[in-house]
Amino acid sequence: MELGASIFVRANKNLWRATEEFNLTRTGFTGDDDGDETGIWDGEKFVFTMGASNGWLGGWWNSLKVVWRYGYRAPKNTQAIVDGMVSDFKTLYSPAYGAVPWKNVSEVSDRLGWPHFVSQSVSEYLDLQGIDRRWTRELVEAATRVNYGQDVDRIHALGGFVSLAATGASSVEGGNFQIFEQFVKHSKANVYFNTTVTSVKRDTSNLWTVESTSSQTGTMRYRAVILAAPYHSTSISFPSSLATVPPPQPYVNLHVTLLATTTASANPEYFGLSAEKAKTPRVILTTAEGRRNGGRKPEFNSLTFHGKVRRVDGAEGVEENLVKVFSEERIGDEWLEKMFGEGKVTWVYRRLFEAYPVLPPTTAFPPIKLDEGLYYVNAFEPLISTMETETIASRNVVSLLLDDLYNAAICKPAAEDVESTMTTIKTSKPDEEFVYGWDC
């Protein structure tokens, strides 16, 4: 079970291509079993439920139940906005965008026509579009809370639409970590595990000195350094004289609780349902709309049954259900008993981590180039934070580094023949298949 970073989609061309290049097996991701219901809980009641066949992570906007509650216009117009955003996003893989690295995040946001998405919350944006308010504060918020742990009146519109762009979601059989493991393996880089970098500073010869806790690496010197971790969370000492310093970036502290239980669904009495007659949805997402109206705040962001596992118990195997819970607060044993029944939870694993950046509306972004020879991948995160966009931001940083240090590019045409070379690259594969960085 993934603690986070559970899915990617066909539009995520780097991850999708990596699974093919590295011979990894993709598996469809639904988050629930066929026939199970998805419910949206506001802390006191289920405001909406729908069957799994409607595809919460797929074509749920086409559900008749959705249309009955929210009207036809809300899902149709929202889908059009998301489709347009995804179409714009896919241009980042084209030669026209890939061959010219952007030097700041505002530049790429402007190129893609996204400033109006990023400068407003998703609720503000959709309200101005005349979208049904309940749709935004129930269906859309369920997506933003499970994907980014943030409500629709707090997260910018681009983050909201990324949360909705999960059609055809997939994961790697055995764990998505294998994609990045293979990236490292194929890079043939020197990799040092269990090594903490303590400082990065310039020496007298104008090289970057990297000091670490490892006796194996000691002090190492480089012409360029790429920081691929949140600047203020690393505890690395950087010079106070850097040309630019990223502003503090808060992250969502997410509690992830994985568990195995012998019960097939959550306790209906917790949700105010009849224990005899009701069946509790096996995918439960949440909205903060009840709290806004003076009601009770949901105690969790999402609760999802993720298939079954067979526990070896003596000579016999006991089949149990796997569950993942996202929450703002730690889920204790007492709460688990209340939710699943006394003695029904047989295994628990808890993890607290800074899962994703807080994404309020903004017009300012961190610098990509902190100084000559010092680059920052995570500057892209306040725009979009996903596994895929980290690979795109990384490609861009490498392009900047190559241009600065060697006057070179990932795909370098002769100076006198730039236009014809770019034309050849672009026509070598259909636009839908071409991925800059893989195909040149």
Short mmCIF file of C-alpha atoms in Angstrom, two decimals:
data_model
loop_
_atom_site.label_atom_id
_atom_site.label_comp_id
_atom_site.label_asym_id
_atom_site.label_seq_id
_atom_site.Cartn_x
_atom_site.Cartn_y
_atom_site.Cartn_z
CA MET A 1 0.00 0.00 0.00
CA GLU A 2 1.26 3.44 -0.90
CA LEU A 3 1.32 5.99 1.92
CA GLY A 4 0.87 8.66 -0.74
CA ALA A 5 1.70 9.37 -4.38
CA SER A 6 -0.66 6.51 -5.23
CA ILE A 7 -1.68 7.28 -8.81
CA PHE A 8 -0.65 8.77 -12.13
CA VAL A 9 -2.57 9.15 -15.39
CA ARG A 10 -1.97 8.79 -19.13
CA ALA A 11 -1.37 12.54 -19.43
CA ASN A 12 1.62 12.12 -17.08
CA LYS A 13 3.88 11.28 -19.99
CA ASN A 14 7.16 10.91 -18.11
CA LEU A 15 5.82 8.42 -15.57
CA TRP A 16 3.79 6.58 -18.18
CA ARG A 17 6.77 6.34 -20.51
CA ALA A 18 9.03 5.26 -17.65
CA THR A 19 6.81 2.27 -16.87
CA GLU A 20 7.21 1.16 -20.48
CA GLU A 21 10.96 1.81 -20.71
CA PHE A 22 11.61 0.02 -17.41
CA ASN A 23 9.18 -2.86 -18.12
CA LEU A 24 7.04 -2.10 -15.07
CA THR A 25 3.47 -3.39 -14.93
CA ARG A 26 0.72 -0.78 -14.65
CA THR A 27 -2.50 -1.67 -12.91
CA GLY A 28 -5.79 0.20 -12.92
CA PHE A 29 -6.54 2.12 -9.75
CA THR A 30 -10.08 2.56 -8.49
CA GLY A 31 -9.59 2.69 -4.74
CA ASP A 32 -12.58 0.43 -4.18
CA ASP A 33 -14.16 -2.81 -5.34
CA ASP A 34 -16.69 -3.12 -8.13
CA GLY A 35 -20.18 -2.47 -6.83
CA ASP A 36 -19.09 -0.52 -3.77
CA GLU A 37 -20.50 2.88 -3.02
CA THR A 38 -18.67 6.17 -2.62
CA GLY A 39 -20.08 8.54 -0.01
CA ILE A 40 -19.35 12.18 0.77
CA TRP A 41 -19.52 12.85 4.51
CA ASP A 42 -19.83 16.35 6.02
CA GLY A 43 -19.16 15.36 9.63
CA GLU A 44 -22.82 14.72 10.45
CA LYS A 45 -24.41 13.11 7.40
CA PHE A 46 -23.74 11.74 3.93
CA VAL A 47 -24.64 14.57 1.57
CA PHE A 48 -24.21 12.36 -1.50
CA THR A 49 -23.54 8.73 -2.41
CA MET A 50 -22.89 7.04 -5.73
CA GLY A 51 -22.03 3.59 -7.00
CA ALA A 52 -18.47 2.59 -7.92
CA SER A 53 -19.59 1.80 -11.45
CA ASN A 54 -19.91 5.56 -11.89
CA GLY A 55 -16.16 5.70 -11.42
CA TRP A 56 -15.17 8.18 -8.70
CA LEU A 57 -11.71 8.42 -10.28
CA GLY A 58 -13.06 8.37 -13.80
CA GLY A 59 -16.32 9.37 -15.44
CA TRP A 60 -18.27 10.19 -12.30
CA TRP A 61 -19.48 13.47 -13.74
CA ASN A 62 -21.69 11.51 -16.11
CA SER A 63 -23.64 9.85 -13.32
CA LEU A 64 -27.38 10.41 -13.40
CA LYS A 65 -27.30 10.87 -9.64
CA VAL A 66 -24.77 13.68 -10.10
CA VAL A 67 -26.95 15.38 -12.69
CA TRP A 68 -30.05 14.97 -10.52
CA ARG A 69 -28.44 16.72 -7.54
CA TYR A 70 -26.15 19.27 -9.21
CA GLY A 71 -27.64 19.74 -12.66
CA TYR A 72 -26.10 19.03 -16.04
CA ARG A 73 -24.17 22.27 -16.41
CA ALA A 74 -21.92 21.91 -13.34
CA PRO A 75 -20.24 18.60 -14.27
CA LYS A 76 -20.20 19.42 -18.01
CA ASN A 77 -18.55 22.82 -17.61
CA THR A 78 -16.12 21.60 -14.97
CA GLN A 79 -15.06 18.72 -17.19
CA ALA A 80 -14.45 21.16 -20.05
CA ILE A 81 -12.22 23.29 -17.81
CA VAL A 82 -10.26 20.25 -16.61
CA ASP A 83 -9.87 18.91 -20.16
CA GLY A 84 -8.57 22.30 -21.30
CA MET A 85 -6.11 22.43 -18.41
CA VAL A 86 -4.82 18.93 -19.23
CA SER A 87 -4.48 19.84 -22.91
CA ASP A 88 -2.40 22.90 -21.99
CA PHE A 89 -0.33 20.83 -19.58
CA LYS A 90 0.58 18.30 -22.29
CA THR A 91 2.31 21.01 -24.34
CA LEU A 92 5.11 20.88 -21.75
CA TYR A 93 6.30 17.69 -23.47
CA SER A 94 6.56 19.29 -26.92
CA PRO A 95 9.88 20.48 -28.44
CA ALA A 96 8.59 24.05 -28.53
CA TYR A 97 8.31 24.10 -24.73
CA GLY A 98 10.95 21.56 -23.78
CA ALA A 99 13.78 23.06 -25.83
CA VAL A 100 13.42 26.48 -24.20
CA PRO A 101 13.76 26.17 -20.41
CA TRP A 102 11.84 28.61 -18.27
CA LYS A 103 13.84 30.67 -15.78
CA ASN A 104 11.01 31.26 -13.34
CA VAL A 105 7.69 29.57 -12.57
CA SER A 106 5.63 32.64 -13.48
CA GLU A 107 7.02 32.34 -17.00
CA VAL A 108 5.68 28.82 -17.54
CA SER A 109 2.37 29.72 -15.86
CA ASP A 110 2.01 32.65 -18.27
CA ARG A 111 2.95 30.46 -21.26
CA LEU A 112 0.18 28.04 -20.38
CA GLY A 113 -2.38 30.76 -19.67
CA TRP A 114 -2.84 29.78 -16.02
CA PRO A 115 -2.49 33.02 -13.99
CA HIS A 116 -6.30 33.24 -13.57
CA PHE A 117 -6.31 29.66 -12.21
CA VAL A 118 -3.55 30.30 -9.70
CA SER A 119 -4.64 33.71 -8.45
CA GLN A 120 -8.09 32.55 -7.27
CA SER A 121 -9.35 29.78 -5.03
CA VAL A 122 -11.19 27.00 -6.82
CA SER A 123 -14.46 28.01 -5.13
CA GLU A 124 -14.04 31.64 -6.24
CA TYR A 125 -13.23 30.58 -9.79
CA LEU A 126 -16.15 28.18 -10.18
CA ASP A 127 -18.58 30.56 -8.47
CA LEU A 128 -17.66 33.23 -11.02
CA GLN A 129 -18.33 30.67 -13.77
CA GLY A 130 -21.84 30.20 -12.41
CA ILE A 131 -21.19 26.62 -11.31
CA ASP A 132 -23.59 25.17 -8.73
CA ARG A 133 -22.22 26.00 -5.26
CA ARG A 134 -23.12 22.60 -3.82
CA TRP A 135 -21.18 20.88 -6.62
CA THR A 136 -18.05 22.87 -5.79
CA ARG A 137 -18.35 22.45 -2.03
CA GLU A 138 -19.24 18.76 -2.12
CA LEU A 139 -17.90 16.91 -5.18
CA VAL A 140 -14.95 19.18 -5.97
CA GLU A 141 -14.04 19.59 -2.31
CA ALA A 142 -14.10 15.83 -1.80
CA ALA A 143 -11.39 15.66 -4.48
CA THR A 144 -9.24 18.48 -3.08
CA ARG A 145 -9.41 17.08 0.45
CA VAL A 146 -8.36 13.56 -0.55
CA ASN A 147 -5.66 14.71 -2.98
CA TYR A 148 -4.22 17.79 -1.25
CA GLY A 149 -5.79 17.89 2.22
CA GLN A 150 -7.19 21.38 1.52
CA ASP A 151 -10.65 22.89 1.16
CA VAL A 152 -11.97 24.58 -1.98
CA ASP A 153 -11.92 28.04 -0.39
CA ARG A 154 -8.23 27.62 0.53
CA ILE A 155 -6.62 25.91 -2.48
CA HIS A 156 -6.02 27.70 -5.79
CA ALA A 157 -8.12 26.71 -8.80
CA LEU A 158 -5.26 24.97 -10.61
CA GLY A 159 -4.73 22.68 -7.62
CA GLY A 160 -8.46 21.99 -7.59
CA PHE A 161 -8.53 21.04 -11.27
CA VAL A 162 -5.44 18.83 -10.91
CA SER A 163 -7.37 17.00 -8.17
CA LEU A 164 -10.15 16.30 -10.68
CA ALA A 165 -7.88 15.11 -13.52
CA ALA A 166 -7.77 11.47 -12.45
CA THR A 167 -9.47 9.77 -15.39
CA GLY A 168 -7.76 6.46 -16.17
CA ALA A 169 -5.71 6.51 -12.97
CA SER A 170 -3.01 3.85 -12.74
CA SER A 171 -0.28 2.71 -10.40
CA VAL A 172 2.68 0.36 -10.66
CA GLU A 173 2.13 -3.18 -9.51
CA GLY A 174 4.26 -3.59 -6.41
CA GLY A 175 4.64 0.13 -5.75
CA ASN A 176 5.24 3.40 -7.62
CA PHE A 177 8.63 3.79 -5.91
CA GLN A 178 10.01 1.40 -8.54
CA ILE A 179 9.79 4.11 -11.20
CA PHE A 180 12.19 6.34 -9.29
CA GLU A 181 14.38 3.43 -8.27
CA GLN A 182 14.83 2.69 -11.97
CA PHE A 183 15.52 6.36 -12.78
CA VAL A 184 18.40 6.25 -10.29
CA LYS A 185 19.66 2.90 -11.58
CA HIS A 186 19.66 4.00 -15.24
CA SER A 187 21.31 7.33 -14.47
CA LYS A 188 24.50 5.50 -13.39
CA ALA A 189 25.00 8.26 -10.84
CA ASN A 190 26.93 7.78 -7.62
CA VAL A 191 24.25 7.35 -4.97
CA TYR A 192 24.93 7.65 -1.24
CA PHE A 193 22.28 6.27 1.09
CA ASN A 194 22.02 7.11 4.80
CA THR A 195 23.87 10.31 4.08
CA THR A 196 22.69 13.71 5.30
CA VAL A 197 23.97 16.85 3.59
CA THR A 198 24.76 19.42 6.27
CA SER A 199 25.94 22.42 4.24
CA VAL A 200 26.33 23.79 0.73
CA LYS A 201 28.68 26.76 0.28
CA ARG A 202 31.18 28.29 -2.13
CA ASP A 203 34.91 27.77 -1.75
CA THR A 204 37.73 30.10 -2.78
CA SER A 205 37.85 28.64 -6.30
CA ASN A 206 34.14 29.45 -6.77
CA LEU A 207 33.07 25.78 -6.68
CA TRP A 208 30.21 24.55 -4.53
CA THR A 209 31.34 22.61 -1.47
CA VAL A 210 28.91 19.96 -0.25
CA GLU A 211 29.52 18.66 3.25
CA SER A 212 27.73 15.61 4.65
CA THR A 213 27.65 13.24 7.59
CA SER A 214 29.26 10.46 5.57
CA SER A 215 32.91 9.60 6.03
CA GLN A 216 32.70 8.00 2.59
CA THR A 217 31.88 11.24 0.79
CA GLY A 218 33.43 13.77 3.15
CA THR A 219 33.59 17.18 1.49
CA MET A 220 32.87 17.14 -2.24
CA ARG A 221 33.13 20.00 -4.75
CA TYR A 222 30.97 20.64 -7.79
CA ARG A 223 30.49 23.24 -10.49
CA ALA A 224 26.75 22.99 -9.96
CA VAL A 225 24.35 21.70 -7.33
CA ILE A 226 20.65 20.84 -7.73
CA LEU A 227 18.49 20.94 -4.63
CA ALA A 228 15.56 18.53 -4.99
CA ALA A 229 13.92 18.92 -1.58
CA PRO A 230 11.90 21.70 0.09
CA TYR A 231 14.46 24.39 0.91
CA HIS A 232 13.28 25.18 4.44
CA SER A 233 12.68 21.54 5.40
CA THR A 234 16.17 20.23 4.64
CA SER A 235 18.11 21.67 7.60
CA ILE A 236 20.96 22.25 5.13
CA SER A 237 23.06 25.33 5.81
CA PHE A 238 23.26 27.62 2.77
CA PRO A 239 25.23 30.87 2.48
CA SER A 240 23.40 33.98 3.66
CA SER A 241 24.75 35.72 0.55
CA LEU A 242 22.71 33.70 -1.97
CA ALA A 243 21.39 35.80 -4.84
CA THR A 244 17.82 34.68 -4.07
CA VAL A 245 16.30 32.66 -1.23
CA PRO A 246 12.96 30.80 -1.49
CA PRO A 247 10.27 32.19 0.82
CA PRO A 248 9.03 29.82 3.55
CA GLN A 249 6.67 27.22 2.11
CA PRO A 250 4.23 25.56 4.54
CA TYR A 251 3.31 21.92 3.93
CA VAL A 252 0.22 19.97 4.95
CA ASN A 253 0.94 17.70 7.90
CA LEU A 254 -0.93 14.56 6.88
CA HIS A 255 -1.59 11.60 9.12
CA VAL A 256 -1.80 8.37 7.11
CA THR A 257 -3.21 5.32 8.88
CA LEU A 258 -3.02 1.94 7.13
CA LEU A 259 -4.85 -0.96 8.73
CA ALA A 260 -6.18 -4.45 8.25
CA THR A 261 -9.63 -5.32 9.55
CA THR A 262 -11.91 -8.32 9.58
CA THR A 263 -14.96 -6.13 9.00
CA ALA A 264 -16.12 -5.49 5.43
CA SER A 265 -17.18 -1.87 5.96
CA ALA A 266 -17.03 0.91 8.52
CA ASN A 267 -19.47 0.95 11.44
CA PRO A 268 -22.79 2.40 10.16
CA GLU A 269 -23.67 3.66 13.65
CA TYR A 270 -20.71 6.08 13.53
CA PHE A 271 -22.41 7.70 10.54
CA GLY A 272 -25.86 7.71 12.14
CA LEU A 273 -27.10 4.82 9.99
CA SER A 274 -29.16 1.81 11.04
CA ALA A 275 -26.83 -1.06 11.91
CA GLU A 276 -29.37 -3.60 10.64
CA LYS A 277 -30.40 -2.05 7.34
CA ALA A 278 -27.62 0.28 6.18
CA LYS A 279 -24.49 -0.53 4.24
CA THR A 280 -21.70 1.98 4.78
CA PRO A 281 -19.86 3.13 1.63
CA ARG A 282 -16.40 1.61 1.32
CA VAL A 283 -14.99 4.82 -0.12
CA ILE A 284 -15.78 7.77 2.13
CA LEU A 285 -14.64 11.24 1.11
CA THR A 286 -15.41 14.42 3.00
CA THR A 287 -16.56 18.01 2.67
CA ALA A 288 -16.09 20.89 5.10
CA GLU A 289 -19.41 22.46 4.10
CA GLY A 290 -21.12 21.24 7.26
CA ARG A 291 -18.52 23.00 9.39
CA ARG A 292 -19.00 26.22 7.39
CA ASN A 293 -22.70 26.04 8.25
CA GLY A 294 -22.04 25.62 11.97
CA GLY A 295 -21.94 21.82 12.01
CA ARG A 296 -19.30 19.32 13.07
CA LYS A 297 -15.97 19.07 11.32
CA PRO A 298 -15.20 15.66 9.70
CA GLU A 299 -12.68 13.71 11.79
CA PHE A 300 -10.87 12.49 8.68
CA ASN A 301 -10.21 13.55 5.09
CA SER A 302 -10.88 10.16 3.49
CA LEU A 303 -11.41 6.52 4.43
CA THR A 304 -10.96 3.96 1.68
CA PHE A 305 -11.09 0.16 1.53
CA HIS A 306 -8.29 -1.05 -0.76
CA GLY A 307 -9.03 -4.69 -1.47
CA LYS A 308 -8.07 -7.72 0.59
CA VAL A 309 -4.98 -9.33 2.06
CA ARG A 310 -4.49 -12.87 3.34
CA ARG A 311 -2.91 -13.06 6.79
CA VAL A 312 -1.18 -16.31 7.65
CA ASP A 313 -2.62 -17.54 10.94
CA GLY A 314 -1.38 -20.98 11.86
CA ALA A 315 -2.18 -23.49 9.14
CA GLU A 316 -4.97 -21.39 7.66
CA GLY A 317 -4.94 -18.07 5.85
CA VAL A 318 -7.37 -15.45 7.14
CA GLU A 319 -8.63 -12.97 4.55
CA GLU A 320 -8.86 -9.39 5.79
CA ASN A 321 -9.61 -5.96 4.35
CA LEU A 322 -6.99 -3.26 3.81
CA VAL A 323 -7.99 0.31 4.65
CA LYS A 324 -6.27 3.68 4.26
CA VAL A 325 -7.30 6.74 6.28
CA PHE A 326 -6.08 10.30 5.65
CA SER A 327 -6.61 12.74 8.52
CA GLU A 328 -5.42 16.05 9.95
CA GLU A 329 -5.07 14.55 13.42
CA ARG A 330 -3.59 11.25 14.60
CA ILE A 331 -6.05 8.36 14.49
CA GLY A 332 -5.90 6.53 17.83
CA ASP A 333 -6.81 2.96 18.75
CA GLU A 334 -10.02 4.07 20.46
CA TRP A 335 -11.20 5.79 17.28
CA LEU A 336 -10.38 2.69 15.23
CA GLU A 337 -12.49 0.54 17.55
CA LYS A 338 -15.36 3.02 17.24
CA MET A 339 -15.07 2.97 13.44
CA PHE A 340 -14.47 -0.76 12.82
CA GLY A 341 -15.54 -2.54 15.99
CA GLU A 342 -13.79 -3.88 19.06
CA GLY A 343 -11.15 -6.47 18.16
CA LYS A 344 -11.82 -6.05 14.43
CA VAL A 345 -8.56 -4.21 13.61
CA THR A 346 -5.66 -6.66 13.48
CA TRP A 347 -2.79 -4.50 12.17
CA VAL A 348 -2.08 -0.76 12.10
CA TYR A 349 0.67 1.37 10.59
CA ARG A 350 0.78 5.15 11.16
CA ARG A 351 2.83 7.78 9.39
CA LEU A 352 2.91 11.58 9.73
CA PHE A 353 4.62 13.50 6.96
CA GLU A 354 4.59 16.77 5.05
CA ALA A 355 2.61 15.32 2.19
CA TYR A 356 2.12 18.30 -0.11
CA PRO A 357 2.54 22.08 -0.08
CA VAL A 358 -0.21 24.39 1.08
CA LEU A 359 -1.54 25.86 -2.18
CA PRO A 360 -3.30 29.18 -1.55
CA PRO A 361 -4.04 31.59 -4.42
CA THR A 362 -0.81 33.33 -5.36
CA THR A 363 0.95 35.43 -7.97
CA ALA A 364 4.50 34.83 -6.67
CA PHE A 365 6.68 31.73 -6.87
CA PRO A 366 10.06 30.64 -5.45
CA PRO A 367 13.18 31.18 -7.58
CA ILE A 368 14.46 28.30 -9.70
CA LYS A 369 18.04 29.58 -9.80
CA LEU A 370 19.20 30.45 -6.30
CA ASP A 371 22.66 31.52 -7.43
CA GLU A 372 25.17 30.79 -10.18
CA GLY A 373 25.39 27.00 -10.30
CA LEU A 374 22.72 26.42 -7.64
CA TYR A 375 19.28 25.27 -8.84
CA TYR A 376 16.01 24.50 -7.06
CA VAL A 377 13.61 21.83 -8.40
CA ASN A 378 10.86 22.37 -5.79
CA ALA A 379 10.22 25.93 -6.95
CA PHE A 380 7.53 24.37 -9.19
CA GLU A 381 5.53 22.91 -6.30
CA PRO A 382 3.41 25.98 -5.42
CA LEU A 383 2.09 25.84 -9.01
CA ILE A 384 1.46 22.09 -9.24
CA SER A 385 2.70 19.42 -6.84
CA THR A 386 2.63 15.87 -8.23
CA MET A 387 5.11 13.10 -8.98
CA GLU A 388 4.93 13.98 -12.67
CA THR A 389 5.51 17.70 -12.30
CA GLU A 390 8.60 17.01 -10.20
CA THR A 391 10.04 15.18 -13.23
CA ILE A 392 9.12 18.10 -15.50
CA ALA A 393 10.65 20.61 -13.09
CA SER A 394 13.77 18.44 -12.91
CA ARG A 395 14.07 18.31 -16.70
CA ASN A 396 13.78 22.09 -16.81
CA VAL A 397 16.51 22.54 -14.17
CA VAL A 398 18.83 20.24 -16.11
CA SER A 399 18.13 22.29 -19.26
CA LEU A 400 19.04 25.50 -17.41
CA LEU A 401 22.21 23.93 -16.03
CA LEU A 402 23.32 22.66 -19.44
CA ASP A 403 22.68 26.05 -21.00
CA ASP A 404 24.48 27.97 -18.23
CA LEU A 405 27.53 25.73 -17.91
CA TYR A 406 28.01 24.33 -21.39
CA ASN A 407 25.82 26.35 -23.75
CA ALA A 408 24.17 23.01 -24.50
CA ALA A 409 20.69 21.52 -24.33
CA ILE A 410 19.03 18.15 -23.76
CA CYS A 411 18.39 18.11 -27.50
CA LYS A 412 20.94 20.47 -29.06
CA PRO A 413 20.51 21.63 -32.66
CA ALA A 414 23.31 23.33 -34.54
CA ALA A 415 23.18 27.09 -33.90
CA GLU A 416 22.70 27.86 -37.58
CA ASP A 417 19.98 25.27 -38.06
CA VAL A 418 17.74 25.59 -35.01
CA GLU A 419 14.46 25.98 -36.90
CA SER A 420 14.87 23.01 -39.25
CA THR A 421 16.16 20.77 -36.44
CA MET A 422 13.19 21.61 -34.24
CA THR A 423 10.85 20.91 -37.16
CA THR A 424 12.45 17.49 -37.68
CA ILE A 425 12.13 16.67 -33.99
CA LYS A 426 8.50 17.72 -33.88
CA THR A 427 7.49 15.67 -36.92
CA SER A 428 9.42 12.55 -35.92
CA LYS A 429 6.49 11.39 -33.79
CA PRO A 430 2.85 12.38 -33.50
CA ASP A 431 2.31 15.16 -31.00
CA GLU A 432 0.37 12.87 -28.68
CA GLU A 433 3.28 10.41 -28.48
CA PHE A 434 6.27 12.76 -28.47
CA VAL A 435 7.92 13.34 -25.08
CA TYR A 436 10.75 15.86 -24.94
CA GLY A 437 13.66 14.31 -23.05
CA TRP A 438 12.74 10.75 -24.06
CA ASP A 439 12.46 11.20 -27.83
CA CYS A 440 15.41 13.52 -28.36
#
